[in-house]
Amino acid sequence: MSGYDLAVFLVGSPSLTFQTAASSIARVTESFNIGESLAFYSGFAKKEAEEVAYFTKKLFNVDLELKPLPRSLGEAVNVFQQVFKGGKTIAVPTSGSLLGAVALSAVASRVEADLGHVLFPFGPWTGFFYPYIPRYLQPVQVLGNPPEPRKPSFDREEATKYLEEKVTFLPRLLKRVASLCVDLNLSLPLAWVNDQSIPQLVLELCKTVKGETLRKTLLLRTTVATVDLCELSCMKVARGAFSERRNCLSAYPLPDRKLFKEFVKEAFSSIAGVGKSCEPDEWMYLFTGFELIDLKPDEQYLIDTNLIYFGVHNVVRGVGPRVYVPYCLHVEILDKVAESKRVCEKLIAEALLMAYEVIEANASKVPSAHYKCDIAIPSIDPELVKGLTVVTADKRAYELWGKLALSKYAKLKLVDGSVFRSSSESEAHFALIQLAALLIELARRNSN
């Protein structure tokens, strides 16, 4: 079967070193038959390279040979020239340092090797890596004369084990997103090589009545495959003939707000149980990420509790806007979880807690009094918030803080419609998968 005799990779991206290398090597090696795989790592990236080798062996059964990358451009060129010894070769500089990428690309061009590149979506997907991100959002581009790609595959059991044991930096909501991507990728038959098409992604709430049983199940599907996610509810009803009804929500074009609200209401009510009507407010559209709060990447923000409702967790990542969390926010979220009495209130409080866990994993804490943020934020030590932008969606708090000393040493920002932007296609796919992840987590919690 045709393929490449040799694939040469780099490990040395200045940010997200492991993630970029893991995705690049995994996507290329699963897409083609490859005889030998070789990765050159920058001096600072030896540990990440060793982890990538472990990861690709466990999930993709790839034996990745590691070699240090010389520190000078000339030496790197000489080393690469010795590596390319004939045969069909692909060079993939995507996840390397600038020096490595220049040297590898130059030599690949000189010896007429194919040149490969793996694309990455950013935004809410920042920090994820394949196979914990949809394959079609990380297409492989090849310049040259690539062989026919093979049907991609990986070890699901090892992918699940790696996610649970090694990917410790992802909080539970994002881990569920990653887990859903594993199942989605295994259902997709195409390799997405020199193909940047994005399939339609649909979340379905399927209601079936068979005999005396009514079931509501959650499905994720594309035009070529369906992934059975979970059962939201199962109950006894009056005996009847088989019937089926589907409530569907598409990722892109962005779903209509009214249809979104109807879908979420039915899903939450199904989880809540018989006779319960659970209707989250309009903020759920923003919370799941179909619109994103537009924070500047070079600014630093201290956030009020209400920002969680508006999906600030979708833009808080290890790379991006620097976010600070006052202790009072932690107190308010835990208080909401502890004090919620009705089933619907408990579900919403749990959703907010999961979002807060994402923020907490990527933000810095700022000491404040342990009571409501409206009062606690303006009493924070000025030295701790000097130069920060304090953000709230509460107009009364914004106006109050503007009259206090807080406005003298920190910027104040009121969240309104002007600070949100529509999600791109890849961001909308994240939003839909995150909604599915949220519903699965809530259904499992409510059943315990």
Short mmCIF file of C-alpha atoms in Angstrom, two decimals:
data_model
loop_
_atom_site.label_atom_id
_atom_site.label_comp_id
_atom_site.label_asym_id
_atom_site.label_seq_id
_atom_site.Cartn_x
_atom_site.Cartn_y
_atom_site.Cartn_z
CA MET A 1 0.00 0.00 0.00
CA SER A 2 1.38 3.42 -0.94
CA GLY A 3 2.49 5.90 1.67
CA TYR A 4 5.61 7.69 2.92
CA ASP A 5 8.91 6.00 3.68
CA LEU A 6 9.78 8.77 6.15
CA ALA A 7 7.96 11.55 8.01
CA VAL A 8 9.99 14.28 9.74
CA PHE A 9 8.40 16.41 12.47
CA LEU A 10 9.44 19.19 14.84
CA VAL A 11 8.69 19.72 18.54
CA GLY A 12 9.41 23.26 19.65
CA SER A 13 6.46 25.64 19.27
CA PRO A 14 6.97 28.58 21.65
CA SER A 15 3.44 28.12 23.07
CA LEU A 16 1.32 25.01 23.63
CA THR A 17 4.42 22.98 22.76
CA PHE A 18 3.00 19.56 23.54
CA GLN A 19 -0.45 20.21 22.09
CA THR A 20 0.78 21.47 18.73
CA ALA A 21 3.24 18.61 18.34
CA ALA A 22 0.75 15.96 19.44
CA SER A 23 -1.85 17.18 16.94
CA SER A 24 0.62 17.55 14.06
CA ILE A 25 2.16 14.11 14.48
CA ALA A 26 -1.11 12.34 15.24
CA ARG A 27 -2.99 13.84 12.29
CA VAL A 28 -0.28 13.06 9.74
CA THR A 29 0.60 9.57 10.97
CA GLU A 30 -3.04 8.45 11.11
CA SER A 31 -3.74 9.85 7.64
CA PHE A 32 -0.96 8.02 5.74
CA ASN A 33 0.95 4.76 5.84
CA ILE A 34 4.39 5.81 7.11
CA GLY A 35 7.49 3.65 7.37
CA GLU A 36 9.64 5.72 9.76
CA SER A 37 8.66 8.71 11.94
CA LEU A 38 11.34 11.09 13.23
CA ALA A 39 10.91 14.17 15.43
CA PHE A 40 13.56 16.84 16.15
CA TYR A 41 13.02 18.73 19.41
CA SER A 42 14.28 22.15 20.51
CA GLY A 43 16.48 22.28 23.61
CA PHE A 44 13.69 23.42 25.95
CA ALA A 45 11.20 20.87 24.60
CA LYS A 46 12.84 17.52 25.41
CA LYS A 47 10.28 16.65 28.09
CA GLU A 48 7.37 17.53 25.80
CA ALA A 49 8.92 15.49 22.97
CA GLU A 50 9.19 12.43 25.21
CA GLU A 51 5.55 12.82 26.20
CA VAL A 52 4.51 13.17 22.55
CA ALA A 53 6.36 9.94 21.74
CA TYR A 54 4.51 8.17 24.57
CA PHE A 55 1.18 9.63 23.45
CA THR A 56 1.55 8.69 19.76
CA LYS A 57 2.66 5.16 20.64
CA LYS A 58 -0.25 4.55 23.00
CA LEU A 59 -3.03 6.00 20.83
CA PHE A 60 -1.74 5.59 17.27
CA ASN A 61 0.86 2.80 17.59
CA VAL A 62 3.53 5.08 16.10
CA ASP A 63 7.18 4.52 17.00
CA LEU A 64 8.50 8.07 17.05
CA GLU A 65 12.29 8.44 17.08
CA LEU A 66 13.50 11.59 18.87
CA LYS A 67 16.59 13.65 18.04
CA PRO A 68 17.82 17.03 19.34
CA LEU A 69 17.60 19.98 16.95
CA PRO A 70 20.90 21.90 16.48
CA ARG A 71 20.86 25.45 17.77
CA SER A 72 22.25 27.08 14.62
CA LEU A 73 20.47 27.35 11.28
CA GLY A 74 23.42 26.01 9.31
CA GLU A 75 23.84 22.95 11.52
CA ALA A 76 20.11 22.25 11.36
CA VAL A 77 20.20 22.36 7.54
CA ASN A 78 23.14 19.95 7.49
CA VAL A 79 21.38 17.50 9.82
CA PHE A 80 18.18 17.55 7.77
CA GLN A 81 20.13 16.99 4.56
CA GLN A 82 21.57 13.83 6.07
CA VAL A 83 18.11 12.63 7.13
CA PHE A 84 16.56 12.80 3.66
CA LYS A 85 18.12 9.79 1.96
CA GLY A 86 15.68 9.19 -0.86
CA GLY A 87 12.35 7.46 -0.85
CA LYS A 88 9.05 9.25 -0.49
CA THR A 89 9.25 11.71 2.40
CA ILE A 90 7.02 14.29 4.07
CA ALA A 91 8.36 17.13 6.22
CA VAL A 92 5.96 18.71 8.75
CA PRO A 93 7.35 21.92 10.33
CA THR A 94 4.01 23.01 11.88
CA SER A 95 4.92 22.53 15.54
CA GLY A 96 8.54 23.61 15.48
CA SER A 97 10.57 26.65 16.43
CA LEU A 98 11.12 29.29 13.77
CA LEU A 99 14.71 28.08 13.24
CA GLY A 100 13.60 24.47 12.83
CA ALA A 101 10.72 25.37 10.53
CA VAL A 102 12.97 27.45 8.24
CA ALA A 103 15.67 24.77 8.05
CA LEU A 104 13.27 21.86 7.52
CA SER A 105 11.21 23.68 4.89
CA ALA A 106 14.33 24.74 2.98
CA VAL A 107 15.78 21.25 2.87
CA ALA A 108 12.42 19.66 2.02
CA SER A 109 12.11 22.01 -0.95
CA ARG A 110 15.69 21.26 -2.06
CA VAL A 111 15.20 17.47 -2.07
CA GLU A 112 11.63 17.70 -3.39
CA ALA A 113 10.04 16.11 -0.35
CA ASP A 114 6.36 16.78 0.30
CA LEU A 115 5.68 19.56 2.77
CA GLY A 116 2.89 19.07 5.31
CA HIS A 117 1.04 21.48 7.58
CA VAL A 118 -1.70 20.92 10.15
CA LEU A 119 -4.20 23.73 10.74
CA PHE A 120 -5.38 24.68 14.23
CA PRO A 121 -8.56 26.39 15.39
CA PHE A 122 -8.06 28.71 18.35
CA GLY A 123 -10.55 30.65 20.47
CA PRO A 124 -12.38 28.21 22.79
CA TRP A 125 -10.45 25.28 21.27
CA THR A 126 -7.12 26.67 22.55
CA GLY A 127 -5.33 24.01 24.58
CA PHE A 128 -7.14 21.05 23.00
CA PHE A 129 -5.28 18.61 20.77
CA TYR A 130 -6.21 15.73 18.50
CA PRO A 131 -8.12 13.40 18.98
CA TYR A 132 -9.83 15.62 21.56
CA ILE A 133 -10.88 18.09 18.87
CA PRO A 134 -12.93 17.30 15.73
CA ARG A 135 -10.69 15.99 12.94
CA TYR A 136 -12.22 18.34 10.38
CA LEU A 137 -11.07 21.33 12.46
CA GLN A 138 -7.46 20.13 12.14
CA PRO A 139 -7.13 19.36 8.43
CA VAL A 140 -3.80 18.32 6.94
CA GLN A 141 -2.44 20.34 4.02
CA VAL A 142 0.22 18.76 1.81
CA LEU A 143 2.26 20.45 -0.92
CA GLY A 144 3.73 17.99 -3.40
CA ASN A 145 2.35 14.69 -4.57
CA PRO A 146 0.78 13.03 -1.51
CA PRO A 147 -0.36 9.40 -1.60
CA GLU A 148 -4.01 8.52 -1.17
CA PRO A 149 -4.89 8.99 2.52
CA ARG A 150 -6.08 5.98 4.45
CA LYS A 151 -9.12 5.74 6.73
CA PRO A 152 -7.94 7.30 10.01
CA SER A 153 -8.27 5.47 13.30
CA PHE A 154 -6.88 5.35 16.83
CA ASP A 155 -7.28 3.32 20.00
CA ARG A 156 -10.42 4.55 21.77
CA GLU A 157 -9.59 2.84 25.06
CA GLU A 158 -6.14 4.40 25.16
CA ALA A 159 -7.55 7.80 24.15
CA THR A 160 -10.01 7.65 27.05
CA LYS A 161 -7.34 6.48 29.48
CA TYR A 162 -4.93 9.22 28.37
CA LEU A 163 -7.63 11.85 28.80
CA GLU A 164 -8.41 10.70 32.33
CA GLU A 165 -4.86 10.10 33.54
CA LYS A 166 -2.70 12.60 31.68
CA VAL A 167 -4.84 15.58 30.65
CA THR A 168 -5.11 16.92 34.18
CA PHE A 169 -5.27 20.57 33.13
CA LEU A 170 -8.79 20.25 31.69
CA PRO A 171 -11.66 20.72 34.19
CA ARG A 172 -14.62 18.34 33.97
CA LEU A 173 -16.75 20.31 31.48
CA LEU A 174 -13.88 20.58 28.99
CA LYS A 175 -12.92 16.95 29.62
CA ARG A 176 -16.43 15.98 28.59
CA VAL A 177 -16.04 18.11 25.44
CA ALA A 178 -12.79 16.26 24.71
CA SER A 179 -14.44 12.89 25.33
CA LEU A 180 -17.27 13.69 22.91
CA CYS A 181 -14.71 14.60 20.26
CA VAL A 182 -13.12 11.15 20.64
CA ASP A 183 -16.46 9.50 19.82
CA LEU A 184 -17.18 11.99 17.03
CA ASN A 185 -13.79 11.38 15.39
CA LEU A 186 -14.19 7.61 15.52
CA SER A 187 -17.51 7.97 13.68
CA LEU A 188 -15.98 10.05 10.85
CA PRO A 189 -14.60 8.02 7.90
CA LEU A 190 -12.64 10.78 6.13
CA ALA A 191 -9.05 11.92 6.76
CA TRP A 192 -9.45 15.61 5.84
CA VAL A 193 -6.23 15.82 3.85
CA ASN A 194 -6.18 18.86 1.52
CA ASP A 195 -9.83 19.20 2.47
CA GLN A 196 -10.95 22.14 4.60
CA SER A 197 -14.66 21.40 4.43
CA ILE A 198 -16.57 21.48 7.71
CA PRO A 199 -19.55 19.13 7.87
CA GLN A 200 -22.89 20.10 9.30
CA LEU A 201 -23.02 19.22 13.01
CA VAL A 202 -26.41 18.68 14.66
CA LEU A 203 -27.43 18.00 18.24
CA GLU A 204 -30.68 16.02 18.44
CA LEU A 205 -33.07 15.47 21.31
CA CYS A 206 -34.96 12.36 20.25
CA LYS A 207 -38.27 11.51 21.94
CA THR A 208 -39.52 7.95 21.38
CA VAL A 209 -42.60 6.20 22.76
CA LYS A 210 -42.61 2.40 22.55
CA GLY A 211 -45.23 0.45 24.43
CA GLU A 212 -45.36 1.98 27.91
CA THR A 213 -41.92 3.63 27.82
CA LEU A 214 -41.07 7.20 26.87
CA ARG A 215 -37.38 7.84 26.30
CA LYS A 216 -35.58 11.09 25.55
CA THR A 217 -32.07 10.59 24.23
CA LEU A 218 -29.36 12.95 23.10
CA LEU A 219 -27.59 12.37 19.76
CA LEU A 220 -24.76 14.13 17.95
CA ARG A 221 -24.64 13.63 14.23
CA THR A 222 -23.06 14.74 10.99
CA THR A 223 -24.14 13.97 7.45
CA VAL A 224 -22.24 10.65 7.57
CA ALA A 225 -22.51 9.43 11.16
CA THR A 226 -24.49 9.52 14.41
CA VAL A 227 -23.08 9.35 17.94
CA ASP A 228 -25.45 8.18 20.68
CA LEU A 229 -24.60 10.40 23.65
CA CYS A 230 -26.85 9.60 26.58
CA GLU A 231 -30.40 9.11 27.82
CA LEU A 232 -31.79 12.27 29.41
CA SER A 233 -34.93 10.63 30.80
CA CYS A 234 -36.95 7.41 30.77
CA MET A 235 -40.47 7.11 32.16
CA LYS A 236 -43.60 5.02 32.08
CA VAL A 237 -46.57 6.35 30.09
CA ALA A 238 -49.93 5.06 28.88
CA ARG A 239 -49.47 2.27 26.37
CA GLY A 240 -49.36 3.51 22.79
CA ALA A 241 -48.03 2.76 19.34
CA PHE A 242 -44.42 3.52 18.46
CA SER A 243 -43.81 7.20 17.76
CA GLU A 244 -40.77 9.38 17.41
CA ARG A 245 -40.12 13.12 17.44
CA ARG A 246 -36.82 14.94 17.05
CA ASN A 247 -35.84 18.41 18.24
CA CYS A 248 -32.68 19.42 16.34
CA LEU A 249 -30.14 22.18 16.82
CA SER A 250 -27.46 22.90 14.21
CA ALA A 251 -24.09 24.43 15.00
CA TYR A 252 -23.68 26.61 11.93
CA PRO A 253 -25.17 28.82 10.55
CA LEU A 254 -25.69 29.97 14.13
CA PRO A 255 -28.97 28.67 15.56
CA ASP A 256 -31.96 30.96 15.86
CA ARG A 257 -32.29 32.17 19.46
CA LYS A 258 -35.92 31.10 19.70
CA LEU A 259 -35.18 27.57 18.48
CA PHE A 260 -32.18 27.41 20.79
CA LYS A 261 -34.32 28.41 23.77
CA GLU A 262 -36.95 25.78 22.95
CA PHE A 263 -34.28 23.08 22.62
CA VAL A 264 -32.60 23.98 25.92
CA LYS A 265 -35.94 24.20 27.74
CA GLU A 266 -36.95 20.71 26.58
CA ALA A 267 -33.51 19.27 27.40
CA PHE A 268 -33.35 20.81 30.89
CA SER A 269 -36.96 19.86 31.62
CA SER A 270 -36.24 16.28 30.54
CA ILE A 271 -33.31 16.11 32.96
CA ALA A 272 -35.35 17.73 35.76
CA GLY A 273 -37.98 14.98 35.56
CA VAL A 274 -41.69 14.37 35.29
CA GLY A 275 -43.83 17.48 35.47
CA LYS A 276 -40.85 19.82 35.86
CA SER A 277 -40.57 22.85 33.58
CA CYS A 278 -37.03 24.17 33.51
CA GLU A 279 -36.38 27.17 31.29
CA PRO A 280 -32.96 28.79 31.55
CA ASP A 281 -32.91 32.46 30.61
CA GLU A 282 -31.57 34.06 27.42
CA TRP A 283 -28.03 34.06 28.82
CA MET A 284 -27.63 30.35 28.00
CA TYR A 285 -27.04 31.25 24.32
CA LEU A 286 -24.01 33.28 25.37
CA PHE A 287 -23.03 30.82 28.11
CA THR A 288 -22.61 27.96 25.65
CA GLY A 289 -20.60 30.16 23.26
CA PHE A 290 -22.71 30.89 20.17
CA GLU A 291 -21.73 34.48 20.84
CA LEU A 292 -18.45 35.30 22.56
CA ILE A 293 -17.53 38.15 24.84
CA ASP A 294 -14.80 40.10 23.07
CA LEU A 295 -12.00 40.70 25.57
CA LYS A 296 -8.76 42.19 24.33
CA PRO A 297 -5.88 39.69 24.52
CA ASP A 298 -3.42 42.30 25.81
CA GLU A 299 -5.58 43.55 28.71
CA GLN A 300 -6.04 42.22 32.24
CA TYR A 301 -9.54 41.81 33.65
CA LEU A 302 -11.06 41.40 37.10
CA ILE A 303 -14.48 39.82 36.59
CA ASP A 304 -17.73 40.10 38.50
CA THR A 305 -19.82 36.96 39.13
CA ASN A 306 -22.38 37.83 36.45
CA LEU A 307 -19.72 37.42 33.74
CA ILE A 308 -20.01 33.64 34.21
CA TYR A 309 -23.60 33.76 32.94
CA PHE A 310 -22.34 35.44 29.78
CA GLY A 311 -19.81 32.77 28.92
CA VAL A 312 -16.53 34.35 29.98
CA HIS A 313 -15.23 30.79 30.55
CA ASN A 314 -15.20 30.34 26.76
CA VAL A 315 -12.43 32.92 26.33
CA VAL A 316 -10.39 32.23 29.47
CA ARG A 317 -7.55 29.99 28.38
CA GLY A 318 -3.85 29.65 29.15
CA VAL A 319 -3.18 31.85 26.11
CA GLY A 320 -5.29 35.00 25.75
CA PRO A 321 -6.79 37.69 28.01
CA ARG A 322 -5.45 37.54 31.57
CA VAL A 323 -8.37 37.15 33.97
CA TYR A 324 -8.41 37.67 37.74
CA VAL A 325 -11.08 36.24 40.04
CA PRO A 326 -11.93 37.88 43.39
CA TYR A 327 -12.65 35.55 46.33
CA CYS A 328 -16.18 36.92 46.51
CA LEU A 329 -16.97 35.29 43.15
CA HIS A 330 -15.93 31.90 44.52
CA VAL A 331 -18.19 32.48 47.53
CA GLU A 332 -21.20 33.52 45.42
CA ILE A 333 -20.97 30.48 43.15
CA LEU A 334 -20.62 28.01 46.03
CA ASP A 335 -23.47 29.74 47.85
CA LYS A 336 -25.71 29.37 44.79
CA VAL A 337 -24.90 25.65 44.57
CA ALA A 338 -25.50 25.13 48.30
CA GLU A 339 -28.69 27.18 48.57
CA SER A 340 -30.51 26.08 45.39
CA LYS A 341 -33.61 24.09 46.37
CA ARG A 342 -35.66 23.40 43.24
CA VAL A 343 -34.42 20.92 40.65
CA CYS A 344 -34.14 23.54 37.92
CA GLU A 345 -32.24 25.92 40.19
CA LYS A 346 -29.84 23.11 41.08
CA LEU A 347 -29.19 22.31 37.41
CA ILE A 348 -28.45 25.95 36.59
CA ALA A 349 -26.22 26.30 39.67
CA GLU A 350 -24.29 23.18 38.64
CA ALA A 351 -23.84 24.57 35.11
CA LEU A 352 -22.42 27.79 36.58
CA LEU A 353 -20.11 25.80 38.84
CA MET A 354 -18.72 23.86 35.86
CA ALA A 355 -18.06 27.12 34.03
CA TYR A 356 -16.39 28.55 37.13
CA GLU A 357 -14.11 25.50 37.29
CA VAL A 358 -12.91 26.34 33.76
CA ILE A 359 -12.22 29.93 34.80
CA GLU A 360 -10.51 28.89 38.03
CA ALA A 361 -8.15 26.59 36.10
CA ASN A 362 -6.91 29.48 33.97
CA ALA A 363 -7.25 32.59 36.14
CA SER A 364 -5.45 34.21 39.07
CA LYS A 365 -7.12 34.76 42.44
CA VAL A 366 -7.38 38.18 44.09
CA PRO A 367 -8.11 38.39 47.84
CA SER A 368 -11.39 40.10 48.71
CA ALA A 369 -13.97 40.03 51.48
CA HIS A 370 -16.10 36.87 51.52
CA TYR A 371 -19.45 38.42 50.72
CA LYS A 372 -21.28 39.73 47.65
CA CYS A 373 -19.03 41.09 44.94
CA ASP A 374 -21.08 44.29 44.57
CA ILE A 375 -19.65 45.32 47.93
CA ALA A 376 -16.48 43.25 48.09
CA ILE A 377 -14.87 44.35 44.81
CA PRO A 378 -14.59 48.10 45.61
CA SER A 379 -13.04 47.23 48.99
CA ILE A 380 -10.16 45.18 47.47
CA ASP A 381 -6.67 46.49 48.26
CA PRO A 382 -5.97 49.09 45.51
CA GLU A 383 -2.49 47.69 44.90
CA LEU A 384 -4.03 44.36 43.83
CA VAL A 385 -6.32 45.80 41.14
CA LYS A 386 -4.28 48.79 39.97
CA GLY A 387 -4.27 48.88 36.16
CA LEU A 388 -6.87 46.12 35.81
CA THR A 389 -10.17 46.48 33.97
CA VAL A 390 -13.04 45.59 36.30
CA VAL A 391 -15.88 44.08 34.26
CA THR A 392 -19.52 43.68 35.29
CA ALA A 393 -22.89 43.24 33.61
CA ASP A 394 -24.66 44.87 36.57
CA LYS A 395 -25.45 48.48 35.64
CA ARG A 396 -26.18 49.53 39.22
CA ALA A 397 -22.88 48.11 40.45
CA TYR A 398 -21.08 49.82 37.55
CA GLU A 399 -22.62 53.18 38.42
CA LEU A 400 -21.90 52.73 42.12
CA TRP A 401 -18.28 51.77 41.53
CA GLY A 402 -17.85 54.81 39.29
CA LYS A 403 -18.52 57.02 42.31
CA LEU A 404 -16.04 55.22 44.53
CA ALA A 405 -12.25 55.25 44.80
CA LEU A 406 -12.11 52.03 42.72
CA SER A 407 -12.56 54.09 39.54
CA LYS A 408 -9.42 56.11 40.36
CA TYR A 409 -7.01 53.16 40.15
CA ALA A 410 -8.83 50.66 37.91
CA LYS A 411 -10.74 50.89 34.64
CA LEU A 412 -14.44 50.04 34.78
CA LYS A 413 -16.27 48.27 31.96
CA LEU A 414 -20.00 47.57 31.65
CA VAL A 415 -20.94 44.53 29.59
CA ASP A 416 -23.62 45.20 27.00
CA GLY A 417 -24.46 43.95 23.50
CA SER A 418 -21.53 45.80 21.96
CA VAL A 419 -18.91 43.59 23.65
CA PHE A 420 -20.18 40.36 22.10
CA ARG A 421 -19.43 39.01 18.65
CA SER A 422 -20.93 36.15 16.67
CA SER A 423 -18.95 32.93 16.82
CA SER A 424 -17.04 31.67 13.80
CA GLU A 425 -17.86 28.24 12.36
CA SER A 426 -15.24 26.39 14.41
CA GLU A 427 -16.31 28.29 17.54
CA ALA A 428 -19.96 27.39 16.88
CA HIS A 429 -19.00 23.71 16.71
CA PHE A 430 -17.36 24.11 20.10
CA ALA A 431 -20.54 25.74 21.43
CA LEU A 432 -22.77 22.88 20.26
CA ILE A 433 -20.41 20.19 21.59
CA GLN A 434 -20.12 22.10 24.87
CA LEU A 435 -23.93 22.22 25.14
CA ALA A 436 -23.99 18.43 24.65
CA ALA A 437 -21.25 18.03 27.27
CA LEU A 438 -23.14 20.23 29.72
CA LEU A 439 -26.39 18.26 29.30
CA ILE A 440 -24.57 14.93 29.75
CA GLU A 441 -22.89 16.11 32.94
CA LEU A 442 -26.17 17.48 34.34
CA ALA A 443 -28.09 14.31 33.45
CA ARG A 444 -25.50 12.12 35.16
CA ARG A 445 -25.39 14.31 38.24
CA ASN A 446 -29.18 14.40 38.52
CA SER A 447 -29.43 10.62 38.26
CA ASN A 448 -27.08 10.06 41.23
#
